[in-house]
Short mmCIF file of C-alpha atoms in Angstrom, two decimals:
data_model
loop_
_atom_site.label_atom_id
_atom_site.label_comp_id
_atom_site.label_asym_id
_atom_site.label_seq_id
_atom_site.Cartn_x
_atom_site.Cartn_y
_atom_site.Cartn_z
CA MET A 1 0.05 -0.01 -0.18
CA ARG A 2 2.73 2.29 0.89
CA LYS A 3 4.64 1.80 -2.38
CA ILE A 4 1.17 2.51 -4.33
CA TYR A 5 0.98 6.21 -2.35
CA LEU A 6 4.62 6.68 -3.35
CA ASN A 7 4.19 5.89 -6.63
CA VAL A 8 1.00 8.50 -6.66
CA LEU A 9 3.13 10.88 -4.87
CA ALA A 10 5.65 10.90 -7.60
CA LEU A 11 3.19 11.19 -10.28
CA TYR A 12 1.80 14.19 -8.63
CA LEU A 13 5.19 15.60 -8.34
CA CYS A 14 5.98 15.29 -11.91
CA PHE A 15 2.70 16.62 -12.95
CA LEU A 16 3.12 19.85 -10.49
CA GLY A 17 6.58 20.35 -11.97
CA SER A 18 5.34 20.17 -15.60
CA ALA A 19 2.48 22.76 -14.70
CA GLN A 20 4.66 25.22 -13.06
CA GLN A 21 6.65 25.10 -16.29
CA LYS A 22 3.56 25.94 -18.35
CA SER A 23 1.94 28.55 -15.90
CA ASP A 24 2.57 30.83 -13.23
CA SER A 25 -0.08 29.55 -10.88
CA VAL A 26 0.48 26.17 -8.97
CA TYR A 27 -2.17 24.44 -10.91
CA GLU A 28 -2.62 24.30 -14.61
CA ASN A 29 -6.12 25.58 -15.97
CA ARG A 30 -7.62 22.91 -17.94
CA PRO A 31 -10.97 22.76 -20.00
CA LEU A 32 -14.03 20.95 -19.24
CA LYS A 33 -13.78 17.30 -20.32
CA VAL A 34 -15.75 14.11 -20.17
CA GLU A 35 -13.60 11.82 -17.67
CA GLU A 36 -15.82 9.11 -17.46
CA VAL A 37 -19.13 7.54 -18.78
CA ASN A 38 -20.86 4.60 -17.38
CA PHE A 39 -23.92 2.70 -18.66
CA ILE A 40 -25.68 0.18 -16.56
CA SER A 41 -28.38 -2.28 -17.73
CA GLY A 42 -30.40 -4.41 -15.19
CA TYR A 43 -32.91 -7.35 -15.03
CA TYR A 44 -34.56 -8.21 -11.82
CA SER A 45 -37.08 -11.18 -11.44
CA GLN A 46 -38.82 -12.28 -8.19
CA ASN A 47 -41.67 -14.63 -7.09
CA GLY A 48 -43.51 -15.20 -3.91
CA ASP A 49 -46.87 -15.65 -2.33
CA HIS A 50 -47.42 -12.69 0.18
CA SER A 51 -48.20 -9.49 -2.03
CA ALA A 52 -49.05 -6.56 -0.07
CA ILE A 53 -51.76 -5.27 -2.37
CA THR A 54 -53.62 -8.58 -2.00
CA GLY A 55 -53.50 -8.45 1.66
CA GLY A 56 -50.34 -10.57 2.35
CA SER A 57 -51.52 -13.40 0.46
CA GLY A 58 -51.14 -13.66 -3.41
CA SER A 59 -48.63 -13.52 -6.20
CA GLU A 60 -45.45 -11.30 -5.55
CA LYS A 61 -44.39 -12.18 -9.21
CA LEU A 62 -42.43 -8.98 -10.58
CA ASN A 63 -40.05 -8.21 -13.37
CA ASP A 64 -37.95 -5.10 -13.46
CA ILE A 65 -35.91 -3.80 -16.28
CA SER A 66 -33.66 -0.67 -15.78
CA ASN A 67 -31.21 1.27 -17.61
CA THR A 68 -28.86 3.99 -16.17
CA LEU A 69 -26.50 6.38 -17.92
CA ASP A 70 -23.80 8.26 -15.79
CA LEU A 71 -21.78 11.14 -17.23
CA ARG A 72 -18.81 12.58 -15.38
CA LEU A 73 -17.34 16.04 -16.29
CA VAL A 74 -14.13 17.32 -14.74
CA LYS A 75 -12.55 20.63 -14.95
CA GLN A 76 -9.35 21.77 -13.28
CA SER A 77 -9.31 25.32 -12.34
CA ASN A 78 -6.24 26.88 -10.43
CA ARG A 79 -6.18 25.13 -7.09
CA TYR A 80 -9.71 23.72 -7.57
CA GLU A 81 -11.01 20.59 -9.36
CA HIS A 82 -14.74 20.68 -10.43
CA ALA A 83 -16.42 17.59 -10.98
CA ILE A 84 -20.38 17.32 -12.54
CA ASP A 85 -22.00 13.87 -12.38
CA VAL A 86 -25.05 13.91 -14.55
CA ASN A 87 -27.21 10.55 -14.02
CA LEU A 88 -30.25 9.49 -15.92
CA GLY A 89 -32.34 6.24 -14.99
CA VAL A 90 -35.29 4.78 -16.66
CA GLU A 91 -36.88 1.73 -15.13
CA HIS A 92 -40.09 -0.46 -16.33
CA ARG A 93 -41.58 -2.70 -13.96
CA THR A 94 -44.80 -5.31 -14.39
CA SER A 95 -46.10 -6.92 -11.33
CA ALA A 96 -48.69 -9.49 -11.21
CA SER A 97 -50.41 -8.11 -8.24
CA THR A 98 -50.63 -4.45 -9.86
CA GLU A 99 -53.82 -5.17 -11.69
CA TYR A 100 -55.40 -5.26 -7.93
CA ILE A 101 -54.83 -1.44 -7.72
CA ASP A 102 -56.28 -1.72 -10.25
CA LYS A 103 -55.61 -0.61 -13.73
CA THR A 104 -57.38 -2.49 -16.72
CA PRO A 105 -55.20 -3.63 -19.98
CA GLU A 106 -56.04 -0.27 -21.42
CA GLY A 107 -54.50 1.67 -18.64
CA ARG A 108 -58.08 2.62 -17.02
CA THR A 109 -59.33 2.30 -13.75
CA THR A 110 -62.44 0.38 -12.69
CA VAL A 111 -64.86 2.60 -10.75
CA ALA A 112 -66.74 1.11 -7.57
CA ASN A 113 -68.39 2.99 -4.83
CA SER A 114 -67.74 1.12 -1.52
CA ALA A 115 -68.80 3.83 0.80
CA GLN A 116 -71.56 1.63 2.01
CA GLY A 117 -69.16 -1.59 1.39
CA ALA A 118 -70.48 -2.91 -1.66
CA LEU A 119 -69.46 -2.30 -5.24
CA LEU A 120 -71.73 -0.66 -7.80
CA GLN A 121 -73.73 -2.80 -10.02
CA ASN A 122 -72.88 -0.44 -13.07
CA LEU A 123 -69.11 -0.89 -13.26
CA SER A 124 -67.73 1.07 -15.74
CA THR A 125 -63.87 1.91 -16.88
CA VAL A 126 -62.70 5.46 -16.88
CA ASP A 127 -59.40 7.20 -17.50
CA ALA A 128 -58.76 8.89 -14.01
CA ASN A 129 -55.28 10.16 -15.08
CA SER A 130 -54.57 10.00 -18.90
CA GLN A 131 -50.87 11.15 -18.57
CA ALA A 132 -50.47 8.93 -15.40
CA SER A 133 -52.08 5.81 -16.78
CA SER A 134 -49.85 5.97 -20.04
CA LEU A 135 -46.88 5.71 -18.03
CA PHE A 136 -48.03 3.14 -15.71
CA GLY A 137 -45.21 0.78 -14.83
CA TRP A 138 -42.44 3.23 -15.78
CA ARG A 139 -40.08 5.46 -13.53
CA PHE A 140 -37.69 8.37 -14.50
CA ALA A 141 -35.14 9.42 -12.56
CA PRO A 142 -32.70 11.93 -13.63
CA SER A 143 -30.13 13.53 -10.97
CA VAL A 144 -27.10 16.00 -11.22
CA ASN A 145 -24.21 16.59 -8.51
CA TRP A 146 -21.35 19.21 -8.46
CA ASN A 147 -18.55 18.56 -6.20
CA VAL A 148 -15.45 21.01 -5.78
CA LYS A 149 -12.27 19.71 -4.44
CA ASP A 150 -9.74 22.28 -2.85
CA LEU A 151 -6.62 20.47 -4.17
CA PRO A 152 -4.02 21.98 -1.42
CA THR A 153 -5.93 21.14 1.48
CA ASN A 154 -7.54 17.80 0.07
CA ARG A 155 -11.13 19.03 1.03
CA THR A 156 -14.36 18.44 -1.23
CA VAL A 157 -17.74 20.12 -1.12
CA GLY A 158 -20.82 19.15 -3.07
CA LEU A 159 -24.12 19.85 -3.93
CA GLY A 160 -26.78 17.49 -5.47
CA ALA A 161 -30.41 17.47 -7.10
CA TYR A 162 -32.65 14.62 -7.83
CA PHE A 163 -36.00 14.17 -9.22
CA SER A 164 -38.22 10.92 -9.72
CA TYR A 165 -41.44 10.38 -11.34
CA GLU A 166 -43.85 7.45 -11.41
CA PHE A 167 -47.44 7.38 -12.43
CA ASP A 168 -48.55 7.91 -8.59
CA TYR A 169 -45.21 9.20 -7.25
CA ILE A 170 -43.25 12.35 -7.57
CA SER A 171 -40.02 13.10 -5.68
CA LEU A 172 -37.73 16.35 -5.60
CA GLY A 173 -34.24 15.80 -3.46
CA GLY A 174 -31.36 17.85 -2.61
CA GLU A 175 -28.01 16.99 -1.14
CA LEU A 176 -25.16 18.68 0.90
CA SER A 177 -21.77 16.85 1.36
CA PHE A 178 -18.31 17.58 2.74
CA VAL A 179 -15.10 15.21 2.23
CA LYS A 180 -11.94 15.76 4.11
CA ALA A 181 -9.08 13.46 3.40
CA SER A 182 -5.38 13.66 4.81
CA MET A 183 -2.83 14.59 2.28
CA ASP A 184 -1.58 11.08 2.00
CA ASN A 185 -5.04 9.91 1.38
CA ASN A 186 -4.59 7.34 4.54
CA ARG A 187 -7.69 8.88 6.31
CA GLU A 188 -11.02 10.33 5.41
CA PHE A 189 -13.96 11.60 6.79
CA SER A 190 -17.33 12.25 4.96
CA VAL A 191 -20.69 13.68 5.98
CA LYS A 192 -23.88 14.15 3.73
CA GLY A 193 -27.12 15.47 4.24
CA GLN A 194 -29.98 14.67 2.09
CA ALA A 195 -33.78 15.98 2.18
CA PHE A 196 -36.67 14.43 -0.34
CA PHE A 197 -39.79 15.91 -0.72
CA ASP A 198 -42.47 13.30 -2.04
CA ARG A 199 -45.90 13.49 -3.27
CA ARG A 200 -48.03 10.25 -3.51
CA GLN A 201 -51.43 9.87 -4.98
CA MET A 202 -53.81 8.06 -2.49
CA ILE A 203 -55.11 5.35 -4.55
CA PRO A 204 -57.02 3.03 -2.55
CA PRO A 205 -57.92 -0.57 -3.39
CA LEU A 206 -61.19 -1.19 -5.94
CA GLU A 207 -63.52 -1.92 -3.00
CA LEU A 208 -62.46 1.32 -1.02
CA ARG A 209 -63.19 3.68 -3.77
CA GLY A 210 -65.66 6.59 -2.41
CA THR A 211 -63.90 6.78 1.20
CA ASP A 212 -61.72 9.41 2.58
CA ASN A 213 -59.08 9.28 -0.17
CA ALA A 214 -61.02 9.37 -3.28
CA THR A 215 -64.02 11.65 -4.03
CA LEU A 216 -66.82 10.44 -6.62
CA LEU A 217 -66.95 12.91 -9.44
CA HIS A 218 -69.14 13.27 -12.45
CA ASP A 219 -67.37 13.49 -16.26
CA HIS A 220 -69.51 14.04 -19.17
CA GLU A 221 -67.47 11.95 -21.35
CA TYR A 222 -66.74 8.98 -18.98
CA GLY A 223 -69.70 9.17 -16.69
CA ASP A 224 -68.88 8.79 -12.91
CA TYR A 225 -65.22 8.59 -11.80
CA PHE A 226 -62.88 9.00 -8.88
CA SER A 227 -60.34 11.81 -8.15
CA TYR A 228 -57.61 10.93 -5.75
CA THR A 229 -55.90 13.17 -3.35
CA TRP A 230 -52.16 13.69 -3.26
CA ARG A 231 -50.24 13.51 0.14
CA ASN A 232 -46.78 14.49 1.18
CA LYS A 233 -43.87 12.44 2.52
CA ASN A 234 -40.51 14.29 3.63
CA SER A 235 -37.37 12.44 4.38
CA TYR A 236 -34.15 13.88 5.85
CA SER A 237 -31.07 11.96 6.64
CA ILE A 238 -27.30 12.40 7.53
CA ASN A 239 -24.73 9.97 6.54
CA ALA A 240 -21.34 10.12 7.93
CA ALA A 241 -18.18 7.91 7.23
CA PHE A 242 -14.62 7.36 8.56
CA SER A 243 -12.07 5.35 7.16
CA GLN A 244 -8.72 4.73 7.89
CA VAL A 245 -5.85 2.81 6.35
CA VAL A 246 -4.66 0.95 9.48
CA ASN A 247 -1.24 -0.58 7.74
CA GLN A 248 -0.29 -1.97 4.54
CA ARG A 249 -3.06 -4.68 4.38
CA LEU A 250 -5.93 -3.65 6.34
CA GLN A 251 -8.24 -0.49 5.61
CA LEU A 252 -11.12 0.20 8.18
CA SER A 253 -14.42 2.15 7.68
CA VAL A 254 -16.98 3.37 10.17
CA LEU A 255 -20.48 4.39 8.62
CA THR A 256 -23.62 5.66 10.06
CA ASP A 257 -26.91 6.88 8.61
CA ILE A 258 -29.60 8.57 10.60
CA ALA A 259 -33.05 8.88 8.62
CA TYR A 260 -36.10 10.63 9.69
CA GLN A 261 -39.39 10.39 7.52
CA GLN A 262 -42.66 12.42 8.08
CA GLY A 263 -45.94 12.37 5.97
CA ILE A 264 -47.81 9.29 4.22
CA LEU A 265 -45.39 6.26 4.81
CA SER A 266 -48.20 3.66 4.02
CA LYS A 267 -49.23 2.88 0.73
CA PRO A 268 -52.92 3.34 0.08
CA PHE A 269 -53.40 0.45 -2.34
CA ASN A 270 -52.05 -2.12 -0.01
CA ARG A 271 -55.04 -4.23 1.41
CA VAL A 272 -55.20 -5.46 4.93
CA TYR A 273 -57.62 -8.42 5.65
CA PHE A 274 -59.23 -8.06 9.31
CA ASN A 275 -59.89 -10.99 11.65
CA ASN A 276 -63.87 -10.08 10.96
CA GLY A 277 -63.63 -10.71 7.15
CA THR A 278 -63.77 -6.75 6.38
CA VAL A 279 -61.11 -5.23 4.32
CA TYR A 280 -59.06 -1.76 4.68
CA SER A 281 -56.09 0.22 3.23
CA GLU A 282 -52.86 -0.33 5.13
CA LYS A 283 -52.47 2.30 7.86
CA LEU A 284 -48.98 3.00 9.60
CA PRO A 285 -47.71 5.84 11.58
CA ASP A 286 -46.80 9.15 9.81
CA THR A 287 -43.32 9.42 11.19
CA ARG A 288 -40.39 6.91 11.11
CA LEU A 289 -36.84 7.31 12.49
CA LYS A 290 -34.12 4.83 11.20
CA ILE A 291 -30.63 4.44 12.49
CA PRO A 292 -28.20 1.95 11.04
CA VAL A 293 -24.48 1.66 11.92
CA GLY A 294 -21.95 0.01 9.93
CA LEU A 295 -18.44 -1.60 10.01
CA ARG A 296 -16.40 -2.14 6.69
CA LEU A 297 -13.10 -3.86 6.45
CA HIS A 298 -10.92 -4.61 3.45
CA TYR A 299 -7.96 -6.89 3.81
CA PHE A 300 -5.36 -7.11 1.12
CA ALA A 301 -4.09 -10.69 1.65
CA GLY A 302 -1.88 -10.53 -1.52
CA SER A 303 -1.68 -8.83 -4.97
CA ASN A 304 -4.37 -11.00 -6.38
CA LEU A 305 -6.65 -11.22 -3.27
CA ILE A 306 -8.79 -8.98 -1.24
CA PHE A 307 -11.64 -9.83 1.61
CA ARG A 308 -14.16 -7.25 1.71
CA VAL A 309 -16.23 -7.77 5.07
CA TYR A 310 -19.17 -5.81 6.04
CA TYR A 311 -21.51 -5.69 9.06
CA ARG A 312 -24.40 -3.35 9.70
CA TYR A 313 -27.10 -3.24 12.51
CA TYR A 314 -30.28 -1.42 11.96
CA TRP A 315 -32.79 -0.10 14.33
CA ASP A 316 -35.91 1.89 13.89
CA ASN A 317 -38.79 3.31 16.12
CA TRP A 318 -41.64 1.02 14.36
CA GLY A 319 -39.70 -2.06 16.40
CA ILE A 320 -37.66 -3.60 13.46
CA ARG A 321 -33.98 -4.71 14.31
CA ALA A 322 -31.99 -6.03 11.77
CA ASN A 323 -28.59 -7.48 11.63
CA THR A 324 -26.64 -7.81 7.96
CA ALA A 325 -23.26 -9.26 7.33
CA SER A 326 -21.55 -9.71 4.09
CA LEU A 327 -18.39 -11.06 2.37
CA GLU A 328 -16.99 -10.43 -1.06
CA VAL A 329 -13.66 -11.85 -2.24
CA PRO A 330 -12.03 -10.35 -5.52
CA MET A 331 -9.48 -12.43 -6.90
CA LYS A 332 -7.42 -11.34 -9.92
CA ILE A 333 -7.22 -14.34 -12.33
CA THR A 334 -5.21 -12.41 -14.96
CA PRO A 335 -3.88 -8.58 -15.20
CA ASN A 336 -7.05 -8.03 -16.95
CA PHE A 337 -9.81 -10.07 -15.53
CA SER A 338 -10.96 -10.76 -11.90
CA VAL A 339 -13.60 -12.71 -10.15
CA SER A 340 -15.65 -11.49 -7.10
CA PRO A 341 -17.96 -14.01 -5.39
CA PHE A 342 -20.07 -12.36 -2.58
CA TYR A 343 -22.63 -13.66 0.04
CA ARG A 344 -24.98 -11.75 2.34
CA PHE A 345 -26.78 -12.77 5.18
CA SER A 346 -29.63 -10.57 6.98
CA ALA A 347 -31.95 -11.32 9.82
CA GLN A 348 -35.12 -8.93 10.73
CA THR A 349 -37.65 -8.81 13.43
CA ALA A 350 -41.00 -7.69 12.36
CA THR A 351 -42.80 -4.00 13.14
CA LYS A 352 -45.14 -4.21 16.00
CA TYR A 353 -47.77 -3.23 13.37
CA PHE A 354 -47.58 -6.44 11.13
CA ASN A 355 -50.26 -8.84 10.65
CA GLU A 356 -50.59 -12.07 8.73
CA TYR A 357 -53.44 -12.20 6.32
CA GLY A 358 -56.77 -12.14 7.87
CA THR A 359 -55.55 -11.81 11.19
CA ALA A 360 -55.61 -7.90 11.89
CA ASN A 361 -57.66 -6.39 14.71
CA PRO A 362 -59.91 -3.66 13.18
CA GLU A 363 -59.55 -1.76 16.44
CA ASP A 364 -55.90 -1.39 16.08
CA GLU A 365 -54.66 2.09 15.25
CA TYR A 366 -52.05 1.04 12.69
CA PHE A 367 -51.63 -2.38 10.58
CA THR A 368 -50.07 -3.73 7.42
CA SER A 369 -49.70 -7.17 5.81
CA ASN A 370 -46.45 -6.00 3.93
CA HIS A 371 -44.01 -8.79 4.64
CA ASP A 372 -41.17 -6.62 3.76
CA LEU A 373 -42.06 -5.33 7.16
CA SER A 374 -42.19 -9.02 8.62
CA LYS A 375 -39.74 -11.20 10.53
CA PHE A 376 -37.72 -12.94 8.14
CA ASN A 377 -34.04 -14.51 7.48
CA SER A 378 -32.49 -13.65 4.09
CA ASN A 379 -29.66 -14.95 1.89
CA ASN A 380 -28.01 -13.31 -1.28
CA ILE A 381 -25.09 -14.96 -3.04
CA GLY A 382 -23.72 -14.22 -6.33
CA LEU A 383 -20.46 -13.57 -8.36
CA ASN A 384 -19.16 -10.57 -10.32
CA LEU A 385 -16.63 -10.71 -13.25
CA HIS A 386 -14.52 -7.79 -14.10
CA LEU A 387 -12.91 -7.43 -17.45
CA VAL A 388 -10.63 -4.84 -18.54
CA PRO A 389 -9.81 -5.32 -22.19
CA ASN A 390 -6.52 -4.35 -23.97
CA THR A 391 -8.05 -1.97 -26.50
CA GLY A 392 -6.15 1.10 -25.78
CA ASN A 393 -9.35 3.21 -26.34
CA PHE A 394 -12.15 4.86 -24.75
CA PHE A 395 -13.96 1.51 -23.66
CA ASN A 396 -12.06 0.99 -19.95
CA SER A 397 -13.90 -2.09 -18.22
CA ILE A 398 -17.10 -4.24 -18.30
CA ASP A 399 -18.51 -5.80 -15.04
CA LEU A 400 -21.11 -8.80 -15.04
CA ARG A 401 -23.06 -9.36 -11.88
CA TYR A 402 -25.36 -12.02 -11.00
CA SER A 403 -27.08 -12.61 -7.53
CA HIS A 404 -29.74 -15.13 -6.20
CA TYR A 405 -31.96 -13.68 -3.25
CA GLU A 406 -33.95 -16.13 -0.77
CA ARG A 407 -36.28 -15.13 2.12
CA THR A 408 -37.69 -17.58 4.70
CA ASP A 409 -41.06 -16.25 4.08
CA GLY A 410 -40.68 -17.80 0.52
CA LEU A 411 -39.72 -14.93 -1.74
CA ASN A 412 -37.07 -15.66 -4.01
CA ALA A 413 -35.49 -13.11 -6.77
CA ASN A 414 -32.59 -13.35 -9.23
CA ASN A 415 -30.86 -10.05 -10.42
CA ILE A 416 -28.31 -9.74 -13.19
CA THR A 417 -26.48 -6.33 -13.91
CA VAL A 418 -24.07 -5.51 -16.68
CA ALA A 419 -21.98 -2.01 -16.48
CA PHE A 420 -19.84 -0.59 -19.30
CA LYS A 421 -17.16 2.09 -18.08
CA PHE A 422 -15.77 4.52 -20.74
CA LYS A 423 -12.67 6.51 -19.76
#
């Protein structure tokens, strides 16, 4: 590790000497340039038998295709290095249970009036929101981050902005960050604050249309239909991390993340079936505090082998406690090809508001049958392949990653991702 740092220092001194010959300032002014381009494409498929939309019993079959383009622009100006990261993510999801929200194949919403607990005899289909229904299943998520590094002090400050859109969900976010590294880069402290301001459309299950979250209106073209209200959710978080190079082989990092959410935290289209046979929308508290603390170790066993160990403890005020441990072992097979098997185990307790299908008490203040909030253990195992081709051009590397995930409640999933890096 010290040899690496000495080489980096030697290169830096060479660069500094040449810069002084070309300019009166310590650092050379350089034009804005594209430093790195990443394209990531992923496919995720899952199956299970505890859909939250149908009250904790029903198909969880889901397929998700996502594509992300990252563009990094860099400009060095006097003593500062400016970096702009532009990200565009597009995702399309299909789920066996989403039809129970419910959307017809034409993207229209079936109207029912259950103010008295019964469906309308005259069911009709209307376009409750023509723009939203045409984008049903799609998610768009652009973001931009700007970081400024003070080269003499090795300090970096950053700003970020995020946007995400789904047919029933809109999110706006901002970020402030600060990083201070030692001059030899053996030690680093970082802190990041984020705030997200979201809005969710309150679309209740079919049999609950006409209650508090949906107002029956009249349209001359389509007849009666429902207009759904929008409610807010605000999320705030502070992330802090400290990393230290202990010796030539060992690097240690400590991470913590405090997150606070306020607003509509339940999903109105998730059903809960009570023990008396009635049904209602999921109802959860409107505040949540989450505190995870993690420890990461990187051990360099040799020039061709690294052990990456991670542990995290999670706590929240909904009653969930979780322990997560993972191990990844990158092995360099050739100078241009490496293989990284990995494994992650997690054990989680249930929130105090969770109920199995048909067991919730209608007199309780809060209730959910979402098995993501239940007690379970999970295992995730996979393999990452990393290739650096000897092309000598803009194409830098390619990664292929596959993982298989299983939970003790029966949920299982497969995920495959391919990432191309251009520099």
